[in-house]
mmCIF file of C-alpha atoms in Angstrom:
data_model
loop_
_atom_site.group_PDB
_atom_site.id
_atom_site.type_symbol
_atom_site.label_atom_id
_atom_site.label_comp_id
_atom_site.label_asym_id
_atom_site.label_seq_id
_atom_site.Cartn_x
_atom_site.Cartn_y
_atom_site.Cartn_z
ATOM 1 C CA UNK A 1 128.484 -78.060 179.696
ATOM 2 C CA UNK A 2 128.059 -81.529 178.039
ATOM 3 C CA UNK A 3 126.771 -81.388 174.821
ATOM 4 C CA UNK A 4 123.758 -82.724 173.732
ATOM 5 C CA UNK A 5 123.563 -85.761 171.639
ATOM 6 C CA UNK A 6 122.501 -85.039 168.178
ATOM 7 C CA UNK A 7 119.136 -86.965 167.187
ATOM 8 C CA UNK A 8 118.745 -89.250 164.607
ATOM 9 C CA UNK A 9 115.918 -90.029 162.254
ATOM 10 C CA UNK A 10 115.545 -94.243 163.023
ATOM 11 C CA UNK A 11 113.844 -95.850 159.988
ATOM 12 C CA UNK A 12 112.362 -99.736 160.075
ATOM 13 C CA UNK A 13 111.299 -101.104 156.463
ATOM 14 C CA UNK A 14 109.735 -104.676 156.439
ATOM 15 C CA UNK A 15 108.466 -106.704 153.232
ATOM 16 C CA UNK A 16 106.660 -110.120 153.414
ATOM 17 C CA UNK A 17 105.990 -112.484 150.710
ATOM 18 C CA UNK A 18 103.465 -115.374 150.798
ATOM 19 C CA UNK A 19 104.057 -117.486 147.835
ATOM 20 C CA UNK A 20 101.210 -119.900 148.053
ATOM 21 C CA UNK A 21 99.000 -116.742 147.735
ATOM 22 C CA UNK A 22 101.078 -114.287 146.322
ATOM 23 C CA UNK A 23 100.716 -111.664 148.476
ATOM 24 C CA UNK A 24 103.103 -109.005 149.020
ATOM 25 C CA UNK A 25 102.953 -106.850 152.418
ATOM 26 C CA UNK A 26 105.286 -103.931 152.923
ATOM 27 C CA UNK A 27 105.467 -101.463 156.262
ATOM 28 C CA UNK A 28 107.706 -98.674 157.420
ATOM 29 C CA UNK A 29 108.008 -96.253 160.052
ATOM 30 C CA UNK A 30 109.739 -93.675 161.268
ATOM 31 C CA UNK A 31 111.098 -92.174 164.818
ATOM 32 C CA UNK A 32 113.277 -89.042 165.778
ATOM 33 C CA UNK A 33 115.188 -89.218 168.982
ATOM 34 C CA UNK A 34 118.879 -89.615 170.315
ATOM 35 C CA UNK A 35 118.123 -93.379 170.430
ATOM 36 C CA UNK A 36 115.273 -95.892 169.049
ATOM 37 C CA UNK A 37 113.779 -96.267 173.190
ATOM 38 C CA UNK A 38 114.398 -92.259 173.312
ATOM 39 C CA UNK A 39 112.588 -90.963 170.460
ATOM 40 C CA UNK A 40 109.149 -89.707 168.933
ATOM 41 C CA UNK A 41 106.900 -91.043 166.347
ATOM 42 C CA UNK A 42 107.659 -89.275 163.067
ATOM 43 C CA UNK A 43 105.532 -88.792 160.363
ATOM 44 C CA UNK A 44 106.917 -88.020 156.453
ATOM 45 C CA UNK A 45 105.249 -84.992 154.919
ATOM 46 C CA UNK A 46 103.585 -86.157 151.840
ATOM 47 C CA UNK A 47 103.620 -89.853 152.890
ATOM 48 C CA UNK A 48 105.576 -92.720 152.002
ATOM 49 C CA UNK A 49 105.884 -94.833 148.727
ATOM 50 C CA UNK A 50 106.500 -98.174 148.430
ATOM 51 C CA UNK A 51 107.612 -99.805 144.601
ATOM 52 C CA UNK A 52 105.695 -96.663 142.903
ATOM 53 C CA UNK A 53 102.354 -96.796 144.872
ATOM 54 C CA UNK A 54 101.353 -94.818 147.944
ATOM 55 C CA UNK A 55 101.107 -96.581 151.191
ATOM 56 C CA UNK A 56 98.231 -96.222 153.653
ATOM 57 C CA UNK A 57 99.407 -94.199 157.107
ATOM 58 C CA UNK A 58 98.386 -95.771 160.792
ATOM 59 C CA UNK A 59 98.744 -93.933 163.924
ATOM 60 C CA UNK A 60 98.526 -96.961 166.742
ATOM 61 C CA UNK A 61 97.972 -95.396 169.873
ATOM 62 C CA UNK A 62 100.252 -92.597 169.091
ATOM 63 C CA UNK A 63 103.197 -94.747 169.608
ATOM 64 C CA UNK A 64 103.673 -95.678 165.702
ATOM 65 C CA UNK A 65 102.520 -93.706 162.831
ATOM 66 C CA UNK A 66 102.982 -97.237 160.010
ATOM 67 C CA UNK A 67 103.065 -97.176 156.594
ATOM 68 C CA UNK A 68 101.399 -100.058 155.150
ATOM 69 C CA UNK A 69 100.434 -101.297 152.220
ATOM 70 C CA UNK A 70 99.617 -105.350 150.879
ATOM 71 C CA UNK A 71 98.662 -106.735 147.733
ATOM 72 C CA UNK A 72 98.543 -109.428 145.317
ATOM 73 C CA UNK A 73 101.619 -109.755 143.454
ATOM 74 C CA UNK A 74 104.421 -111.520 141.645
ATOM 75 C CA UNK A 75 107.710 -111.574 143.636
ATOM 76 C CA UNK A 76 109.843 -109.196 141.428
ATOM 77 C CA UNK A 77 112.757 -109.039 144.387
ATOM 78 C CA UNK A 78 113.242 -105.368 144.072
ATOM 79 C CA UNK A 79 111.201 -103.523 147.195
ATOM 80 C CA UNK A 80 111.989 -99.169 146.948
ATOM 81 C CA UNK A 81 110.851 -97.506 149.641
ATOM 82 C CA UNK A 82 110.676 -92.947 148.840
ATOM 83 C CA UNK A 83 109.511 -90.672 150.883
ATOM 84 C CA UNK A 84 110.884 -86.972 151.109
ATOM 85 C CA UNK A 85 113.386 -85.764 153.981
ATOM 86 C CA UNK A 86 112.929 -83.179 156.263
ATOM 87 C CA UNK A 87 115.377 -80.943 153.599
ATOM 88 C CA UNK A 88 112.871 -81.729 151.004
ATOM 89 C CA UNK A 89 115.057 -83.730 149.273
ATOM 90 C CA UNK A 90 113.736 -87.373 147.709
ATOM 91 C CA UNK A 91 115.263 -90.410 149.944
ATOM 92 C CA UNK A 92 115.213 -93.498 148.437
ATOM 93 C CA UNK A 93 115.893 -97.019 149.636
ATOM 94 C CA UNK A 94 116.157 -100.114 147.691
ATOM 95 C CA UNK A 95 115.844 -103.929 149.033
ATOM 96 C CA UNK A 96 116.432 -106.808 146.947
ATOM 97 C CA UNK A 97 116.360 -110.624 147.248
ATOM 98 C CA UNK A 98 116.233 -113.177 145.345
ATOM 99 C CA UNK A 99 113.777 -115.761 146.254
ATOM 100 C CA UNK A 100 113.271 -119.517 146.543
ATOM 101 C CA UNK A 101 112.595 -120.960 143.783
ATOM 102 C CA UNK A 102 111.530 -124.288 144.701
ATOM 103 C CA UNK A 103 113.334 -126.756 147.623
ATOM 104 C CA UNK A 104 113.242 -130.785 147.415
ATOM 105 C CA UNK A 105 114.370 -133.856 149.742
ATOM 106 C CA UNK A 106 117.236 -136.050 148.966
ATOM 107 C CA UNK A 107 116.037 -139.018 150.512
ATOM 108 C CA UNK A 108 114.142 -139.479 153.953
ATOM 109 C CA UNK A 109 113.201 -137.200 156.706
ATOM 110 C CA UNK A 110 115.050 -139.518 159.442
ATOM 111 C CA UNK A 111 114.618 -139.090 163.280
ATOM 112 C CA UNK A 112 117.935 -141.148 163.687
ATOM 113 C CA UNK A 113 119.937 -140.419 160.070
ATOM 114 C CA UNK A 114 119.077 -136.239 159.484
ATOM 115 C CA UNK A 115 117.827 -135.199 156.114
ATOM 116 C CA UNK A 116 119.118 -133.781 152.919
ATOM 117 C CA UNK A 117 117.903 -130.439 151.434
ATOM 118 C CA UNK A 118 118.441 -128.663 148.212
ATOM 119 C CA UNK A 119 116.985 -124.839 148.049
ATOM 120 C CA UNK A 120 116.909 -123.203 144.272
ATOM 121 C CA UNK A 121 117.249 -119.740 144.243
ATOM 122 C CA UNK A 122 120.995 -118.941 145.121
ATOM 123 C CA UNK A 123 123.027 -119.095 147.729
ATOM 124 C CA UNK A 124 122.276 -118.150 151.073
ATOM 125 C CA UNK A 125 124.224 -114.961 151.964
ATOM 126 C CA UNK A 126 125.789 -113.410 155.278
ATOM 127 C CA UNK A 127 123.206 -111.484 156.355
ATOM 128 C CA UNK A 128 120.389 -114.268 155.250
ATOM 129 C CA UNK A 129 118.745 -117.247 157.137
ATOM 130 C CA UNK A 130 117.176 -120.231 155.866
ATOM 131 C CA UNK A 131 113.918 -120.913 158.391
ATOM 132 C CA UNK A 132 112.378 -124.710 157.897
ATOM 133 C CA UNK A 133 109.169 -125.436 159.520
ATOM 134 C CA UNK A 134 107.739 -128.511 160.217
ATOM 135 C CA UNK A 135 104.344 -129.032 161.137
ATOM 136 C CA UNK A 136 102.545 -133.089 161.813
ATOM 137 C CA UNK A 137 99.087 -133.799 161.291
ATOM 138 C CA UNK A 138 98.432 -132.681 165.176
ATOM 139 C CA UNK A 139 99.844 -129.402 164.299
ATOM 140 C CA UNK A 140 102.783 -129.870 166.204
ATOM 141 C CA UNK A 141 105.250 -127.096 165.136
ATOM 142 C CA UNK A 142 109.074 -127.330 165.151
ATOM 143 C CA UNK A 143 111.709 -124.757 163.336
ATOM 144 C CA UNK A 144 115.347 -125.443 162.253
ATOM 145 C CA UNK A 145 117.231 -121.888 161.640
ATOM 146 C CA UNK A 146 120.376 -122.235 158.769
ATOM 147 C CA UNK A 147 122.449 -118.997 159.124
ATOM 148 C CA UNK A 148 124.623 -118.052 156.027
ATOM 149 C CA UNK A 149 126.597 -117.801 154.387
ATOM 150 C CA UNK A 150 126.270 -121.056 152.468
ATOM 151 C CA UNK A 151 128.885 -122.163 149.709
ATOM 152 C CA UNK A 152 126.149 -124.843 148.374
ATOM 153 C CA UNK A 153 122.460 -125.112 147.787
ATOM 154 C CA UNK A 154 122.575 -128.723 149.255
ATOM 155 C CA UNK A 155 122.247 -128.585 152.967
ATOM 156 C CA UNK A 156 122.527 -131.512 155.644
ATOM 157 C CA UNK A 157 121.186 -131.912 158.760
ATOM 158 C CA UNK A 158 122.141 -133.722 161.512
ATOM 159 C CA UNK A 159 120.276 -136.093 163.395
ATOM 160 C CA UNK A 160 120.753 -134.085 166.496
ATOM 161 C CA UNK A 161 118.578 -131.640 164.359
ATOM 162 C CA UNK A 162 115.805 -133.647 163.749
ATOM 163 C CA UNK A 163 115.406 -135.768 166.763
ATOM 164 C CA UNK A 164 113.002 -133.201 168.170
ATOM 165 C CA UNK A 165 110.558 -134.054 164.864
ATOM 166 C CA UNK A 166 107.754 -137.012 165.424
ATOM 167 C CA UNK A 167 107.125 -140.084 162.505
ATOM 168 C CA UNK A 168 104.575 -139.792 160.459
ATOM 169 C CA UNK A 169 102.745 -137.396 157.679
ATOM 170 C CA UNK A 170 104.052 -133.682 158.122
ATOM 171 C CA UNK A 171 104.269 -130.413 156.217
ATOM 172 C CA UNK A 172 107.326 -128.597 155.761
ATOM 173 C CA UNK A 173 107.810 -124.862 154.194
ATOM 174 C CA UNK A 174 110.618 -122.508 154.208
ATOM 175 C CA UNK A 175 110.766 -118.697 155.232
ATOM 176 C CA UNK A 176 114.610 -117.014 153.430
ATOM 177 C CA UNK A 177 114.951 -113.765 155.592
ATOM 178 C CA UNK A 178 117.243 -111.021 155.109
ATOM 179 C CA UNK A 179 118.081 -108.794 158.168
ATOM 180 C CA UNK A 180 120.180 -105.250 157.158
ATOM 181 C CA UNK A 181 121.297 -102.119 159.334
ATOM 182 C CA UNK A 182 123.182 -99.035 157.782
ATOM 183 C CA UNK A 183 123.696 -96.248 159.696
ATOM 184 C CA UNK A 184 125.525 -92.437 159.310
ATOM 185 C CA UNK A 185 125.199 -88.941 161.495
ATOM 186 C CA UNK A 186 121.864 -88.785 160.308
ATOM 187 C CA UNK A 187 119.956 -91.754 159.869
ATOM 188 C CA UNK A 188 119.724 -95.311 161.843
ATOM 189 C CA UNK A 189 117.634 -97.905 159.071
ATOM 190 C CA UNK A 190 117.150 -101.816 159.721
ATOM 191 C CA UNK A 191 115.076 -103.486 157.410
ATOM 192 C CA UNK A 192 113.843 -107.480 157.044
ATOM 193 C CA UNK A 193 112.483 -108.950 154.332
ATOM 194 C CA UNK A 194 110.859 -112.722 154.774
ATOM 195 C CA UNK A 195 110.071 -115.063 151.827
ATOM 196 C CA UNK A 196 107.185 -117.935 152.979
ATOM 197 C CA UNK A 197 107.416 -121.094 150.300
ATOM 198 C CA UNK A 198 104.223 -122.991 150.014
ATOM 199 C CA UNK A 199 104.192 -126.032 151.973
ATOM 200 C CA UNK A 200 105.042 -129.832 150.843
ATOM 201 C CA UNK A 201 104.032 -132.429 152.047
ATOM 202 C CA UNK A 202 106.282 -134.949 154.294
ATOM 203 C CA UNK A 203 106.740 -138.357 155.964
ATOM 204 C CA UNK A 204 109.108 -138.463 158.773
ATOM 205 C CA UNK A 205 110.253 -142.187 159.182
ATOM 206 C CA UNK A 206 112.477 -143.360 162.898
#
């Protein structure tokens, strides 16, 4: 007789942070199953916390139970997440990044020549992308995805990257995202945290 699989608690943590208005928004939830498409909405006896403060519960059409919570904040780069296990032990997970500080252009925005950027805030790691989005003043919206790691702040792009961009006045902000699994017998966890930049203003020139 073929032994059942053993199930798995499957965890997904997300933070977002909106610089231009400083506001922080956290969610988690939980499943039980043999797999993520073959298991049950869980939800965590004596709720979830997220950096020291109690996050509100959501039950969407029985599908999800959510933990949410969003504020107004300062970006400390530090996100626990503690809730207590099904052995009534504490569990806690910690996500950290460190965010942009600011970003400038070296030089034009160029249809034909690329562009130059430089991103404060260390380097871009492994398991990190650097989003750009451009926006012109018909709120036309195009995206160029850096994958790390990087080995420099300073980042060039190619003309064959922004051909697709139209001349003129623009906006341009950046989202840093940070993507991590870790898995054991017992648990399954990805997590994503996002960091929005406020936008700058642009002028994309032939």
């Amino acid at each position: 007789m073929q032994q059942k699989p053993a199930e798995k608690l499957f965890i997904d943590f997300f933070v977002r942070y909106l610089a231009e208005e400083s506001q922080l928004k956290a969610q988690a939830s939980f499943s039980k199953g043999i797999s993520p498409d073959e298991s049950r909405p869980k939800q965590i006896a004596g709720g979830v916390s997220f950096q020291n403060s109690g996050m509100v519960e959501r039950n969407l059409q029985s599908k999800v139970i959510r933990y949410e919570l969003e504020r107004e904040s300062e970006y400390i780069g530090d996100f626990p997440f503690q809730f207590k296990a099904d052995d009534g032990k504490q569990r806690a997970y910690n996500l950290k990044m460190t965010p942009i500080k600011d970003f400038f252009l070296k030089g034009d925005i160029s249809i034909s020549k690329g562009m130059t950027l430089v991103v404060n805030g260390g380097l871009i790691k492994a398991n990190e992308q650097l989003v750009l989005l451009f926006s012109d003043d018909e709120n036309r919206a195009y995206s160029i995805t850096l994958t790390g790691p990087a080995k420099t702040i300073e980042f060039t792009l190619s003309p064959e990257q922004t051909a697709p961009l139209r001349p003129g006045p623009g906006k341009l902000y950046l989202v840093k995202r940070q993507d991590n699994q870790q898995e054991n017998e017992e648990i399954s966890l990805v997590s994503s945290i996002e960091f929005y930049t406020p936008a700058i203003d642009i002028e994309v020139v032939e």
